């Protein structure tokens, strides 16, 4: 299979870089890459939010702040590159076509952000579409997709299996609420729908066993076109 992994910044660098976690997923990714073609997109997380927040003091320019966020995602990507060693392409990939080329070299391409105006969730969905990936695995700080926000509603139910259409609906609803960020951003959900991409959305606990996750063994949500 050809698999794209979307590793949320809040998972990789919650406050400080989670070195043990980075080590663990690097090990899993190398193991997976023995049988599959692998590409990874890394997010910016809290660090990016802090920098963007600080920049607000100096400029109202949203696009400028997005560029700051992109730099942070690329710093996080460099950490994963360091952890993957020889198996990773040593530069952060900025173009989907280059990611394809790196896969042909039997190396793992690692991306962060690409352009202002969206998040790395959208990057990973576009990369999966461009590479015609068989699977997109989204690792986020919630352990799957719920029918309502589990941080606010104790009765929220995790959904084992949904369609891309349902994912779009849930993501749009979460995004329309002030300050609310859904489990996957709405644009990414749209790309998953457009690309008919089979997607697993899993939490950090499952991510320690990514090798099992790609074989369908996880407690997250399956998005099945
Ligand atoms: N960002 C972009 N374009 C990208 C990826 C990220 O502008 O392709 C910026 C956004 O401001 C985003 C921040 O909120 O970097 C951190 O990325 P993420 O962790 O939200 O994916």
Short mmCIF file of C-alpha atoms and ligand atoms in Angstrom, two decimals:
data_model
loop_
_atom_site.label_atom_id
_atom_site.label_comp_id
_atom_site.label_asym_id
_atom_site.label_seq_id
_atom_site.Cartn_x
_atom_site.Cartn_y
_atom_site.Cartn_z
CA UNK A 1 0.00 0.00 0.00
CA UNK A 2 0.90 3.63 -0.34
CA UNK A 3 0.13 5.36 2.98
CA UNK A 4 0.15 9.03 4.02
CA UNK A 5 0.43 9.86 7.73
CA UNK A 6 -0.80 13.15 9.15
CA UNK A 7 0.83 13.63 12.56
CA UNK A 8 -0.75 16.51 14.48
CA UNK A 9 1.65 19.04 15.99
CA UNK A 10 -0.15 18.82 19.34
CA UNK A 11 0.65 15.10 19.40
CA UNK A 12 4.31 15.44 18.40
CA UNK A 13 5.08 18.59 20.41
CA UNK A 14 2.38 18.95 23.11
CA UNK A 15 4.31 21.57 25.14
CA UNK A 16 7.84 20.46 24.46
CA UNK A 17 8.87 17.88 21.85
CA UNK A 18 7.69 14.46 23.03
CA UNK A 19 10.97 12.70 22.39
CA UNK A 20 9.77 9.24 23.46
CA UNK A 21 6.75 9.50 21.16
CA UNK A 22 8.85 10.73 18.23
CA UNK A 23 11.23 7.82 18.79
CA UNK A 24 8.32 5.36 18.92
CA UNK A 25 6.62 6.54 15.72
CA UNK A 26 9.94 6.72 13.88
CA UNK A 27 10.45 3.04 14.74
CA UNK A 28 6.91 2.17 13.61
CA UNK A 29 7.23 4.17 10.36
CA UNK A 30 10.50 2.44 9.47
CA UNK A 31 8.88 -0.95 10.12
CA UNK A 32 5.87 -0.03 7.97
CA UNK A 33 8.11 1.27 5.17
CA UNK A 34 9.60 -2.22 4.75
CA UNK A 35 6.31 -3.37 3.19
CA UNK A 36 4.64 -0.11 2.14
CA UNK A 37 5.35 3.26 0.56
CA UNK A 38 5.16 5.91 3.26
CA UNK A 39 4.86 9.73 3.28
CA UNK A 40 4.37 11.93 6.36
CA UNK A 41 2.93 15.39 7.03
CA UNK A 42 3.68 17.03 10.38
CA UNK A 43 1.66 19.80 12.05
CA UNK A 44 2.61 22.87 14.08
CA UNK A 45 0.46 22.41 17.17
CA UNK A 46 0.61 24.60 20.24
CA UNK A 47 4.01 26.06 19.41
CA UNK A 48 2.65 27.40 16.12
CA UNK A 49 -0.40 28.85 17.93
CA UNK A 50 1.90 30.59 20.46
CA UNK A 51 4.00 32.17 17.71
CA UNK A 52 0.90 33.22 15.77
CA UNK A 53 -0.58 34.69 18.96
CA UNK A 54 2.62 36.64 19.63
CA UNK A 55 2.73 37.92 16.05
CA UNK A 56 -0.78 39.35 16.48
CA UNK A 57 0.83 42.09 18.59
CA UNK A 58 2.74 43.27 15.57
CA UNK A 59 0.57 42.59 12.55
CA UNK A 60 -3.05 41.92 11.60
CA UNK A 61 -1.81 40.13 8.46
CA UNK A 62 -3.27 36.60 8.59
CA UNK A 63 -1.24 35.34 5.65
CA UNK A 64 1.95 36.55 7.33
CA UNK A 65 0.95 34.62 10.46
CA UNK A 66 0.26 31.53 8.39
CA UNK A 67 3.85 31.76 7.09
CA UNK A 68 5.06 31.77 10.71
CA UNK A 69 2.93 28.66 11.34
CA UNK A 70 4.42 26.97 8.27
CA UNK A 71 7.94 27.57 9.61
CA UNK A 72 7.02 25.88 12.88
CA UNK A 73 5.55 22.85 11.08
CA UNK A 74 8.82 22.53 9.19
CA UNK A 75 10.85 22.68 12.42
CA UNK A 76 8.70 19.83 13.74
CA UNK A 77 9.21 17.97 10.46
CA UNK A 78 12.99 18.29 10.94
CA UNK A 79 12.66 16.57 14.32
CA UNK A 80 10.97 13.59 12.71
CA UNK A 81 13.58 13.57 9.94
CA UNK A 82 16.28 13.44 12.62
CA UNK A 83 14.50 10.52 14.32
CA UNK A 84 14.08 8.59 11.05
CA UNK A 85 17.76 8.94 10.14
CA UNK A 86 18.81 7.43 6.81
CA UNK A 87 15.28 6.33 5.94
CA UNK A 88 14.03 9.93 5.63
CA UNK A 89 14.80 12.37 2.83
CA UNK A 90 16.95 14.95 4.65
CA UNK A 91 15.02 18.06 3.53
CA UNK A 92 11.46 19.03 4.44
CA UNK A 93 9.43 18.49 1.27
CA UNK A 94 7.42 21.49 0.09
CA UNK A 95 5.87 20.15 -3.11
CA UNK A 96 3.66 17.09 -3.68
CA UNK A 97 5.52 16.16 -6.87
CA UNK A 98 8.81 16.12 -4.98
CA UNK A 99 7.21 13.81 -2.41
CA UNK A 100 6.39 11.41 -5.24
CA UNK A 101 9.97 11.59 -6.49
CA UNK A 102 11.32 10.84 -2.99
CA UNK A 103 9.09 7.77 -2.73
CA UNK A 104 10.63 6.53 -5.98
CA UNK A 105 14.03 6.85 -4.25
CA UNK A 106 12.68 4.49 -1.54
CA UNK A 107 12.97 7.20 1.09
CA UNK A 108 10.24 8.67 3.31
CA UNK A 109 9.26 12.23 2.34
CA UNK A 110 8.38 14.43 5.32
CA UNK A 111 6.29 17.55 4.76
CA UNK A 112 5.10 20.39 6.96
CA UNK A 113 2.91 23.19 5.66
CA UNK A 114 2.94 24.35 2.07
CA UNK A 115 0.96 27.58 1.49
CA UNK A 116 -0.92 30.06 3.71
CA UNK A 117 -4.65 29.65 4.15
CA UNK A 118 -5.02 26.12 5.45
CA UNK A 119 -3.62 23.62 7.95
CA UNK A 120 -1.44 20.55 7.61
CA UNK A 121 -4.60 18.39 7.69
CA UNK A 122 -5.45 19.84 4.29
CA UNK A 123 -1.86 19.28 3.12
CA UNK A 124 -2.03 15.60 4.08
CA UNK A 125 -5.38 15.07 2.34
CA UNK A 126 -4.08 16.75 -0.83
CA UNK A 127 -0.87 14.73 -0.66
CA UNK A 128 -2.89 11.53 -0.29
CA UNK A 129 -4.98 12.54 -3.28
CA UNK A 130 -1.96 13.50 -5.37
CA UNK A 131 -0.10 10.28 -4.54
CA UNK A 132 -3.29 8.28 -5.07
CA UNK A 133 -2.63 6.80 -1.64
CA UNK A 134 -4.50 3.70 -0.52
CA UNK A 135 -4.79 5.04 3.00
CA UNK A 136 -4.53 8.28 4.99
CA UNK A 137 -3.84 7.92 8.71
CA UNK A 138 -4.61 11.03 10.76
CA UNK A 139 -3.05 11.05 14.24
CA UNK A 140 -4.70 13.69 16.38
CA UNK A 141 -5.25 14.61 20.04
CA UNK A 142 -8.76 13.13 20.08
CA UNK A 143 -9.01 9.35 19.71
CA UNK A 144 -11.49 9.40 16.84
CA UNK A 145 -14.50 11.22 15.44
CA UNK A 146 -17.39 11.80 17.87
CA UNK A 147 -21.00 12.72 17.22
CA UNK A 148 -20.42 15.85 19.35
CA UNK A 149 -17.42 17.46 21.08
CA UNK A 150 -16.25 14.92 23.72
CA UNK A 151 -14.45 17.69 25.65
CA UNK A 152 -17.78 19.41 26.23
CA UNK A 153 -20.34 16.62 26.10
CA UNK A 154 -19.68 13.63 28.40
CA UNK A 155 -22.30 11.64 26.47
CA UNK A 156 -20.55 12.13 23.12
CA UNK A 157 -20.29 8.85 21.21
CA UNK A 158 -17.31 7.75 19.15
CA UNK A 159 -18.18 6.79 15.60
CA UNK A 160 -16.43 3.61 14.42
CA UNK A 161 -17.20 4.02 10.74
CA UNK A 162 -18.42 7.03 8.75
CA UNK A 163 -18.59 8.20 5.15
CA UNK A 164 -16.58 11.17 3.84
CA UNK A 165 -19.90 13.01 3.55
CA UNK A 166 -20.53 12.53 7.28
CA UNK A 167 -16.95 13.65 8.02
CA UNK A 168 -17.54 16.88 6.05
CA UNK A 169 -20.77 17.50 7.93
CA UNK A 170 -19.15 16.95 11.35
CA UNK A 171 -16.05 19.03 10.48
CA UNK A 172 -18.15 21.93 9.15
CA UNK A 173 -20.31 21.93 12.25
CA UNK A 174 -17.26 21.98 14.57
CA UNK A 175 -15.64 24.79 12.61
CA UNK A 176 -18.72 27.01 12.65
CA UNK A 177 -18.54 27.17 16.45
CA UNK A 178 -16.43 30.07 17.80
CA UNK A 179 -12.88 28.97 18.59
CA UNK A 180 -13.81 25.38 18.02
CA UNK A 181 -11.41 23.25 16.06
CA UNK A 182 -12.76 19.91 14.98
CA UNK A 183 -10.86 16.66 14.87
CA UNK A 184 -10.06 17.31 11.19
CA UNK A 185 -10.42 20.71 9.57
CA UNK A 186 -13.31 21.18 7.18
CA UNK A 187 -11.15 21.80 4.13
CA UNK A 188 -9.27 18.56 4.74
CA UNK A 189 -12.58 16.74 5.09
CA UNK A 190 -13.62 18.17 1.72
CA UNK A 191 -10.40 16.92 0.11
CA UNK A 192 -10.91 13.48 1.67
CA UNK A 193 -14.38 13.46 0.13
CA UNK A 194 -13.16 14.72 -3.25
CA UNK A 195 -10.29 12.24 -3.40
CA UNK A 196 -12.42 9.32 -2.10
CA UNK A 197 -9.57 8.64 0.33
CA UNK A 198 -9.90 5.80 2.81
CA UNK A 199 -8.92 7.41 6.12
CA UNK A 200 -8.26 6.26 9.70
CA UNK A 201 -8.52 8.93 12.38
CA UNK A 202 -6.73 7.78 15.54
CA UNK A 203 -5.45 9.15 18.84
CA UNK A 204 -1.94 9.25 20.27
CA UNK A 205 -2.33 5.97 22.16
CA UNK A 206 -3.00 4.09 18.92
CA UNK A 207 -0.13 5.94 17.22
CA UNK A 208 2.40 4.08 19.39
CA UNK A 209 1.29 1.03 17.38
CA UNK A 210 1.09 2.50 13.88
CA UNK A 211 2.17 -0.85 12.44
CA UNK A 212 -1.09 -2.36 13.78
CA UNK A 213 -3.10 0.73 12.81
CA UNK A 214 -2.29 0.31 9.12
CA UNK A 215 -3.57 -3.27 9.41
CA UNK A 216 -6.86 -1.89 10.68
CA UNK A 217 -6.23 -2.63 14.36
CA UNK A 218 -7.09 0.57 16.21
CA UNK A 219 -9.84 2.15 18.27
CA UNK A 220 -10.29 5.26 16.11
CA UNK A 221 -12.70 6.08 13.29
CA UNK A 222 -12.65 4.64 9.78
CA UNK A 223 -13.74 6.97 6.99
CA UNK A 224 -14.89 4.69 4.19
CA UNK A 225 -15.78 6.20 0.80
N1 LIG B 1 -0.25 26.65 7.97
C1 LIG B 1 -0.49 27.21 6.73
N2 LIG B 1 -0.42 26.39 5.63
C2 LIG B 1 -0.11 25.08 5.69
C3 LIG B 1 0.08 24.51 6.97
C4 LIG B 1 0.02 25.31 8.08
O1 LIG B 1 -0.77 28.37 6.61
O2 LIG B 1 -0.02 24.43 4.65
C5 LIG B 1 -0.28 27.51 9.17
C6 LIG B 1 -1.69 27.77 9.71
O3 LIG B 1 -1.72 29.05 10.31
C7 LIG B 1 -1.82 26.67 10.76
C8 LIG B 1 -0.43 26.66 11.36
O4 LIG B 1 -2.82 26.94 11.72
O5 LIG B 1 0.43 26.90 10.24
C9 LIG B 1 -0.05 25.37 12.07
O6 LIG B 1 -0.41 24.23 11.31
P1 LIG B 1 -1.40 23.12 11.86
O7 LIG B 1 -0.73 22.53 13.07
O8 LIG B 1 -2.67 23.85 12.25
O9 LIG B 1 -1.62 22.16 10.78
#
